[in-house]
Amino acid sequence: MEIRAFENNISTLLGKDLLKGASHLYAGSEAVAVGAIAAIREGDLVTSTHRGHGHAHAHGDTAAKTPAAKQEHYNKMMAEVLGKSGGYCKGKGGSMHIADVDHGNLGATGIVGGNIPVAVGAALVQKLKHTDKVVLCFFGDGASNTGNFHESLNMASLWDLPVVFVVENNLYAMSVPWAKASKLPNVADRACAYGIPGEVVDGMDVLAVRGGVEKAVARARAGQGPSIVEAKTYRYFGHSHSDPRAYRTREEEQAYKDRDPIIVLSEEMKAVGLLSEDEFEAMNQQVKGKLKDAMAYSEASPAPDPSEVSTDVFAPSIFTVKDVEAEAELRAKVKADGGMRQISYAEAIQEALREEMTRDADVFIMGEDVGLYGGAYGATRNLFQEFGEWRVIDTPISEATIGGAAVGAAMAGMRPVAEIMYVDFTPLCMDQIANQGAKNRYMFGGKTSVPMVVRTEGGAGRAIAAHHSQSLESLWTHFPGIYVVMPSTPYDVKGLLKAAIRDNNPVMFIEHKMLYKNKGPVPETEYLIPLGVADVKRSGKDLTMVTYSRQVLNCLAAAEELAREGIDAEVIDLRSLVPLDSETIVNSVKKTGRFVGVTEAYENTSFINEVMAVVNEKAFDWLDAPMQRVAAANVPVPRAEVLEDMAIPNVKRIMAACRKVMS
C-alpha cells in the first residue's frame, strides 16, 4: 500500500510538472517487490532497475526496525526522487539510481540489464567469503534479451553462485510485447539452457511470489546455485509519464486492475478473518499520513548546494604528501641504479599481484586465461598454482560480465583485479565499467566505493593488426570516476599496480605489449607509487616532451639524439593520465618554453590533446613556439610491418617535431 501511494503521488507530481526528470512507476507490480524481499533476510543483498522504487521501498522498509526508521526511509525515498539533498543519494541519483548500500541495496541502474553482472559479482563475494548470504537481482523481461543476461546467467550457474534472478515480466519492454522479442512463451524457459531451475509465478499474488522466491533463496543459500523466478505482472502506468500506451488496450489494462494485488490480498485476508474493513481503512489512513510526512520532509529539504556538483566523484586519496616525497627519494635511488636487481616488466607485475594477494585476502584475479595459462602475456604466470582457482579465476569469454562482476565484487567488499586481454576488447565491458563502476559512487551520493582494477594491455608493434593493436586510453580518460594508469618501466608498473589495488576507486591499468620483456631496476623492499604523480625521466632546459607508456622509450632515445645536436630535451612520463599531474607539466613548460606531446593513440581526440589544453590554459604566456604533437595516424592499425611502422610514432618523427618547435 505504501508503494502504491508513493507511486500515485509521483504520478500526480509529474502531471502537475512539479517533478523534473524521468520516473518509471512501479504501480501494479508491488506484489513482486514485497513478496520477493519477504523471502530474504537481513544481510542479503539486492540489485535493482530503472523501475526500482518498489524494490528500494520494500527493502528499506524491511531493514528499518522502528516506526521512526521506517518513516525516515520513506522520507529519503521521496526526497531522492525529488532531487533534494535529504535524499538517499543527496539528490545525485534520483528516481533511477536509488541506493542504500549500508543496508544491502546495491542500487538501481538506468541501463537495462546493467545490474545483472553486478549481482553476479556480489554473489561471487559471498561464495569466496563462505557466507550464507544471497543476492536478489531484479530486472524486467526486456533485460532478458541483453548480452548481460546471458553472460551473467552462464557465469552464475557455472560457479553455483548464490543469486536469485527475479524477472518482472510486465509484458512489454517499453512498448515491444514479449511475443515480438522471443520465441519462448516465458523468460524462465531459458533457465534450462544454463542448467538451473526456472519457475513462473503469478506476479499479481504476493504469496505466490514469496513462495517461488523462498524456494530459490533456500537453494542458493544451501550452495546449490542460482535460479530464475519469473513473475508475470503488469505496470498500471506507461513506461514513463509521456507514454501514450497505444500498444495496449483499455480492456487489457482493466483485466489486470481487476486482479490488483492489494485488493486481492486484502479480500482474501478479510475472507479468512485476518483483516477487517476498519483495519484496512486504518491502514489506508496510516499510509496517507506517512506520505504527507514524506512530502513535508522533502519540501523542507533544500536542493543540493551547488558546491556538491564536484564531490563524491572519487573516493579520497589514500596517499599523503609524505608518501609522494618518499617515492621521489626512492625513484632517485632507482635511477642511480647502484647494483639494484633487474627484473622484467612482466615479472614486476607478477610480484605486485603476488604481494598484494598475500597481504590482503580480499584481492583476487579474474579474467580469460589468467589461471593455468598465466595470462596472454604471462603476467599472471604461477599465481594460479600459488593461490588456487578461487583467487585466480578463469572466466568464460564474457567481457561485460567480467567488468560488471568486478564492480559488484568491489561494492560487496573485495578488491578484484579483472583482466581484459586486450584494450581493444574493453569497449565490450564499457557499460559496466563506465556506467556502473565509474559512476556508482557519485550517483549514490558517496555512500559506496568501487575498489577495482581492470588490467589490460594495448599498443602496436607486434604486427597483429587493427583489433589487437590500438591505444584506447582516451576512451577511458573521458569518464569521470575512473583512474587511468599507463606505466613505462618495471619499477613504475610494480609500484603503480600495488597502489591501484589498494586505491578505493576503479582503475583502468593499461600495460603495453612491447614492454613485458623489458628489464629495469626494481627494489626488493615494498614500495608504492602514488597515483597522479608524473616522473621527469630526463631533465632538460630547451623543450618539454610529455608522453607515457612505450613512447617514453622513444622520447628518451630521441632526446639522446637531439643532445648531439645541442638540443637539451626534458622528458616527462605521465605514468597516471587520471589523475593528471598538471603541476609537473606546467612547471616544465615554464622552464623550457616549448612543448611536444607524444602518444601512440590516434591523433583525433587523443589524451595528449587534453595535456596540450592544460598547457594552453596554464602556461600559454611562457610558450616561445606553437606546441607540437606526435600521434598515431588516424587509420586502423595495419598488419604489414612497413605500414604499422608508418602508422605509429617513432624516434625520427619525434625528433622532427622537436626540431620544428625549436625553429
PDB file of N, CA and C in Angstrom, residues 529-578:
ATOM      1  N   ILE A 529      53.749   3.563  -5.584  1.00  0.00           N
ATOM      2  CA  ILE A 529      53.872   4.837  -6.283  1.00  0.00           C
ATOM      3  C   ILE A 529      52.510   5.516  -6.250  1.00  0.00           C
ATOM      4  N   PRO A 530      52.384   6.642  -5.557  1.00  0.00           N
ATOM      5  CA  PRO A 530      51.089   7.331  -5.507  1.00  0.00           C
ATOM      6  C   PRO A 530      50.565   7.657  -6.903  1.00  0.00           C
ATOM      7  N   LEU A 531      49.288   7.420  -7.115  1.00  0.00           N
ATOM      8  CA  LEU A 531      48.683   7.739  -8.406  1.00  0.00           C
ATOM      9  C   LEU A 531      48.628   9.254  -8.588  1.00  0.00           C
ATOM     10  N   GLY A 532      48.838   9.679  -9.831  1.00  0.00           N
ATOM     11  CA  GLY A 532      48.749  11.104 -10.126  1.00  0.00           C
ATOM     12  C   GLY A 532      50.048  11.861  -9.981  1.00  0.00           C
ATOM     13  N   VAL A 533      51.174  11.145  -9.963  1.00  0.00           N
ATOM     14  CA  VAL A 533      52.484  11.795  -9.848  1.00  0.00           C
ATOM     15  C   VAL A 533      53.311  11.436 -11.073  1.00  0.00           C
ATOM     16  N   ALA A 534      53.631  12.434 -11.880  1.00  0.00           N
ATOM     17  CA  ALA A 534      54.449  12.208 -13.072  1.00  0.00           C
ATOM     18  C   ALA A 534      55.915  12.056 -12.683  1.00  0.00           C
ATOM     19  N   ASP A 535      56.706  11.587 -13.624  1.00  0.00           N
ATOM     20  CA  ASP A 535      58.141  11.394 -13.394  1.00  0.00           C
ATOM     21  C   ASP A 535      58.923  12.085 -14.505  1.00  0.00           C
ATOM     22  N   VAL A 536      59.832  12.948 -14.122  1.00  0.00           N
ATOM     23  CA  VAL A 536      60.726  13.562 -15.103  1.00  0.00           C
ATOM     24  C   VAL A 536      61.825  12.541 -15.393  1.00  0.00           C
ATOM     25  N   LYS A 537      61.667  11.828 -16.492  1.00  0.00           N
ATOM     26  CA  LYS A 537      62.609  10.763 -16.826  1.00  0.00           C
ATOM     27  C   LYS A 537      63.959  11.327 -17.299  1.00  0.00           C
ATOM     28  N   ARG A 538      63.933  12.517 -17.839  1.00  0.00           N
ATOM     29  CA  ARG A 538      65.176  13.177 -18.265  1.00  0.00           C
ATOM     30  C   ARG A 538      64.989  14.677 -18.100  1.00  0.00           C
ATOM     31  N   SER A 539      65.904  15.323 -17.410  1.00  0.00           N
ATOM     32  CA  SER A 539      65.837  16.767 -17.237  1.00  0.00           C
ATOM     33  C   SER A 539      66.451  17.475 -18.439  1.00  0.00           C
ATOM     34  N   GLY A 540      65.906  18.628 -18.767  1.00  0.00           N
ATOM     35  CA  GLY A 540      66.421  19.418 -19.881  1.00  0.00           C
ATOM     36  C   GLY A 540      65.944  20.846 -19.780  1.00  0.00           C
ATOM     37  N   LYS A 541      66.527  21.720 -20.585  1.00  0.00           N
ATOM     38  CA  LYS A 541      66.212  23.138 -20.479  1.00  0.00           C
ATOM     39  C   LYS A 541      65.613  23.741 -21.740  1.00  0.00           C
ATOM     40  N   ASP A 542      65.667  23.028 -22.869  1.00  0.00           N
ATOM     41  CA  ASP A 542      65.273  23.636 -24.141  1.00  0.00           C
ATOM     42  C   ASP A 542      63.835  23.357 -24.554  1.00  0.00           C
ATOM     43  N   LEU A 543      63.339  22.182 -24.266  1.00  0.00           N
ATOM     44  CA  LEU A 543      61.958  21.849 -24.625  1.00  0.00           C
ATOM     45  C   LEU A 543      61.447  20.745 -23.713  1.00  0.00           C
ATOM     46  N   THR A 544      60.120  20.664 -23.632  1.00  0.00           N
ATOM     47  CA  THR A 544      59.462  19.655 -22.799  1.00  0.00           C
ATOM     48  C   THR A 544      58.759  18.643 -23.685  1.00  0.00           C
ATOM     49  N   MET A 545      59.114  17.370 -23.520  1.00  0.00           N
ATOM     50  CA  MET A 545      58.365  16.287 -24.155  1.00  0.00           C
ATOM     51  C   MET A 545      57.504  15.618 -23.085  1.00  0.00           C
ATOM     52  N   VAL A 546      56.223  15.479 -23.364  1.00  0.00           N
ATOM     53  CA  VAL A 546      55.307  14.811 -22.441  1.00  0.00           C
ATOM     54  C   VAL A 546      54.747  13.578 -23.129  1.00  0.00           C
ATOM     55  N   THR A 547      54.825  12.448 -22.454  1.00  0.00           N
ATOM     56  CA  THR A 547      54.387  11.188 -23.052  1.00  0.00           C
ATOM     57  C   THR A 547      54.087  10.183 -21.953  1.00  0.00           C
ATOM     58  N   TYR A 548      53.877   8.928 -22.349  1.00  0.00           N
ATOM     59  CA  TYR A 548      53.586   7.866 -21.386  1.00  0.00           C
ATOM     60  C   TYR A 548      53.712   6.522 -22.087  1.00  0.00           C
ATOM     61  N   SER A 549      53.744   5.463 -21.295  1.00  0.00           N
ATOM     62  CA  SER A 549      53.820   4.088 -21.782  1.00  0.00           C
ATOM     63  C   SER A 549      55.043   3.885 -22.684  1.00  0.00           C
ATOM     64  N   ARG A 550      54.911   3.085 -23.730  1.00  0.00           N
ATOM     65  CA  ARG A 550      56.055   2.729 -24.568  1.00  0.00           C
ATOM     66  C   ARG A 550      56.732   3.941 -25.197  1.00  0.00           C
ATOM     67  N   GLN A 551      55.974   4.984 -25.472  1.00  0.00           N
ATOM     68  CA  GLN A 551      56.563   6.138 -26.142  1.00  0.00           C
ATOM     69  C   GLN A 551      57.564   6.882 -25.264  1.00  0.00           C
ATOM     70  N   VAL A 552      57.581   6.591 -23.975  1.00  0.00           N
ATOM     71  CA  VAL A 552      58.634   7.141 -23.118  1.00  0.00           C
ATOM     72  C   VAL A 552      60.001   6.711 -23.640  1.00  0.00           C
ATOM     73  N   LEU A 553      60.113   5.444 -24.044  1.00  0.00           N
ATOM     74  CA  LEU A 553      61.394   4.935 -24.541  1.00  0.00           C
ATOM     75  C   LEU A 553      61.793   5.648 -25.823  1.00  0.00           C
ATOM     76  N   ASN A 554      60.840   5.859 -26.709  1.00  0.00           N
ATOM     77  CA  ASN A 554      61.140   6.567 -27.956  1.00  0.00           C
ATOM     78  C   ASN A 554      61.526   8.020 -27.696  1.00  0.00           C
ATOM     79  N   CYS A 555      60.851   8.645 -26.748  1.00  0.00           N
ATOM     80  CA  CYS A 555      61.185  10.034 -26.433  1.00  0.00           C
ATOM     81  C   CYS A 555      62.577  10.148 -25.815  1.00  0.00           C
ATOM     82  N   LEU A 556      62.922   9.206 -24.960  1.00  0.00           N
ATOM     83  CA  LEU A 556      64.265   9.223 -24.367  1.00  0.00           C
ATOM     84  C   LEU A 556      65.329   9.002 -25.435  1.00  0.00           C
ATOM     85  N   ALA A 557      65.053   8.093 -26.359  1.00  0.00           N
ATOM     86  CA  ALA A 557      66.005   7.851 -27.450  1.00  0.00           C
ATOM     87  C   ALA A 557      66.138   9.091 -28.324  1.00  0.00           C
ATOM     88  N   ALA A 558      65.013   9.740 -28.594  1.00  0.00           N
ATOM     89  CA  ALA A 558      65.049  10.966 -29.392  1.00  0.00           C
ATOM     90  C   ALA A 558      65.815  12.062 -28.669  1.00  0.00           C
ATOM     91  N   ALA A 559      65.620  12.153 -27.357  1.00  0.00           N
ATOM     92  CA  ALA A 559      66.317  13.180 -26.576  1.00  0.00           C
ATOM     93  C   ALA A 559      67.828  12.991 -26.623  1.00  0.00           C
ATOM     94  N   GLU A 560      68.272  11.750 -26.576  1.00  0.00           N
ATOM     95  CA  GLU A 560      69.716  11.496 -26.644  1.00  0.00           C
ATOM     96  C   GLU A 560      70.270  11.900 -28.004  1.00  0.00           C
ATOM     97  N   GLU A 561      69.526  11.607 -29.054  1.00  0.00           N
ATOM     98  CA  GLU A 561      69.969  12.011 -30.393  1.00  0.00           C
ATOM     99  C   GLU A 561      69.977  13.536 -30.524  1.00  0.00           C
ATOM    100  N   LEU A 562      68.954  14.175 -29.984  1.00  0.00           N
ATOM    101  CA  LEU A 562      68.871  15.635 -30.064  1.00  0.00           C
ATOM    102  C   LEU A 562      69.992  16.303 -29.281  1.00  0.00           C
ATOM    103  N   ALA A 563      70.424  15.657 -28.214  1.00  0.00           N
ATOM    104  CA  ALA A 563      71.519  16.223 -27.416  1.00  0.00           C
ATOM    105  C   ALA A 563      72.779  16.383 -28.251  1.00  0.00           C
ATOM    106  N   ARG A 564      72.958  15.473 -29.202  1.00  0.00           N
ATOM    107  CA  ARG A 564      74.123  15.570 -30.084  1.00  0.00           C
ATOM    108  C   ARG A 564      74.022  16.789 -31.004  1.00  0.00           C
ATOM    109  N   GLU A 565      72.804  17.290 -31.158  1.00  0.00           N
ATOM    110  CA  GLU A 565      72.586  18.482 -31.981  1.00  0.00           C
ATOM    111  C   GLU A 565      72.535  19.747 -31.129  1.00  0.00           C
ATOM    112  N   GLY A 566      72.781  19.573 -29.834  1.00  0.00           N
ATOM    113  CA  GLY A 566      72.777  20.723 -28.944  1.00  0.00           C
ATOM    114  C   GLY A 566      71.418  21.089 -28.390  1.00  0.00           C
ATOM    115  N   ILE A 567      70.438  20.196 -28.547  1.00  0.00           N
ATOM    116  CA  ILE A 567      69.089  20.440 -28.016  1.00  0.00           C
ATOM    117  C   ILE A 567      68.908  19.616 -26.745  1.00  0.00           C
ATOM    118  N   ASP A 568      68.632  20.291 -25.647  1.00  0.00           N
ATOM    119  CA  ASP A 568      68.519  19.635 -24.344  1.00  0.00           C
ATOM    120  C   ASP A 568      67.038  19.462 -23.999  1.00  0.00           C
ATOM    121  N   ALA A 569      66.511  18.256 -24.214  1.00  0.00           N
ATOM    122  CA  ALA A 569      65.078  17.995 -24.042  1.00  0.00           C
ATOM    123  C   ALA A 569      64.774  17.390 -22.677  1.00  0.00           C
ATOM    124  N   GLU A 570      63.706  17.872 -22.081  1.00  0.00           N
ATOM    125  CA  GLU A 570      63.193  17.279 -20.847  1.00  0.00           C
ATOM    126  C   GLU A 570      62.082  16.297 -21.227  1.00  0.00           C
ATOM    127  N   VAL A 571      62.100  15.099 -20.633  1.00  0.00           N
ATOM    128  CA  VAL A 571      61.100  14.072 -20.939  1.00  0.00           C
ATOM    129  C   VAL A 571      60.290  13.776 -19.682  1.00  0.00           C
ATOM    130  N   ILE A 572      58.997  14.022 -19.761  1.00  0.00           N
ATOM    131  CA  ILE A 572      58.098  13.755 -18.640  1.00  0.00           C
ATOM    132  C   ILE A 572      57.253  12.533 -18.961  1.00  0.00           C
ATOM    133  N   ASP A 573      57.296  11.560 -18.074  1.00  0.00           N
ATOM    134  CA  ASP A 573      56.456  10.366 -18.162  1.00  0.00           C
ATOM    135  C   ASP A 573      55.253  10.596 -17.247  1.00  0.00           C
ATOM    136  N   LEU A 574      54.074  10.699 -17.822  1.00  0.00           N
ATOM    137  CA  LEU A 574      52.883  10.974 -17.021  1.00  0.00           C
ATOM    138  C   LEU A 574      52.618   9.878 -15.995  1.00  0.00           C
ATOM    139  N   ARG A 575      52.863   8.638 -16.351  1.00  0.00           N
ATOM    140  CA  ARG A 575      52.579   7.460 -15.515  1.00  0.00           C
ATOM    141  C   ARG A 575      51.077   7.316 -15.254  1.00  0.00           C
ATOM    142  N   SER A 576      50.457   8.329 -14.660  1.00  0.00           N
ATOM    143  CA  SER A 576      48.997   8.354 -14.480  1.00  0.00           C
ATOM    144  C   SER A 576      48.412   9.424 -15.388  1.00  0.00           C
ATOM    145  N   LEU A 577      47.443   9.037 -16.204  1.00  0.00           N
ATOM    146  CA  LEU A 577      46.748  10.032 -17.028  1.00  0.00           C
ATOM    147  C   LEU A 577      45.633  10.688 -16.224  1.00  0.00           C
ATOM    148  N   VAL A 578      44.949   9.884 -15.440  1.00  0.00           N
ATOM    149  CA  VAL A 578      43.975  10.366 -14.467  1.00  0.00           C
ATOM    150  C   VAL A 578      44.286   9.656 -13.157  1.00  0.00           C
TER     151      VAL A 578
END
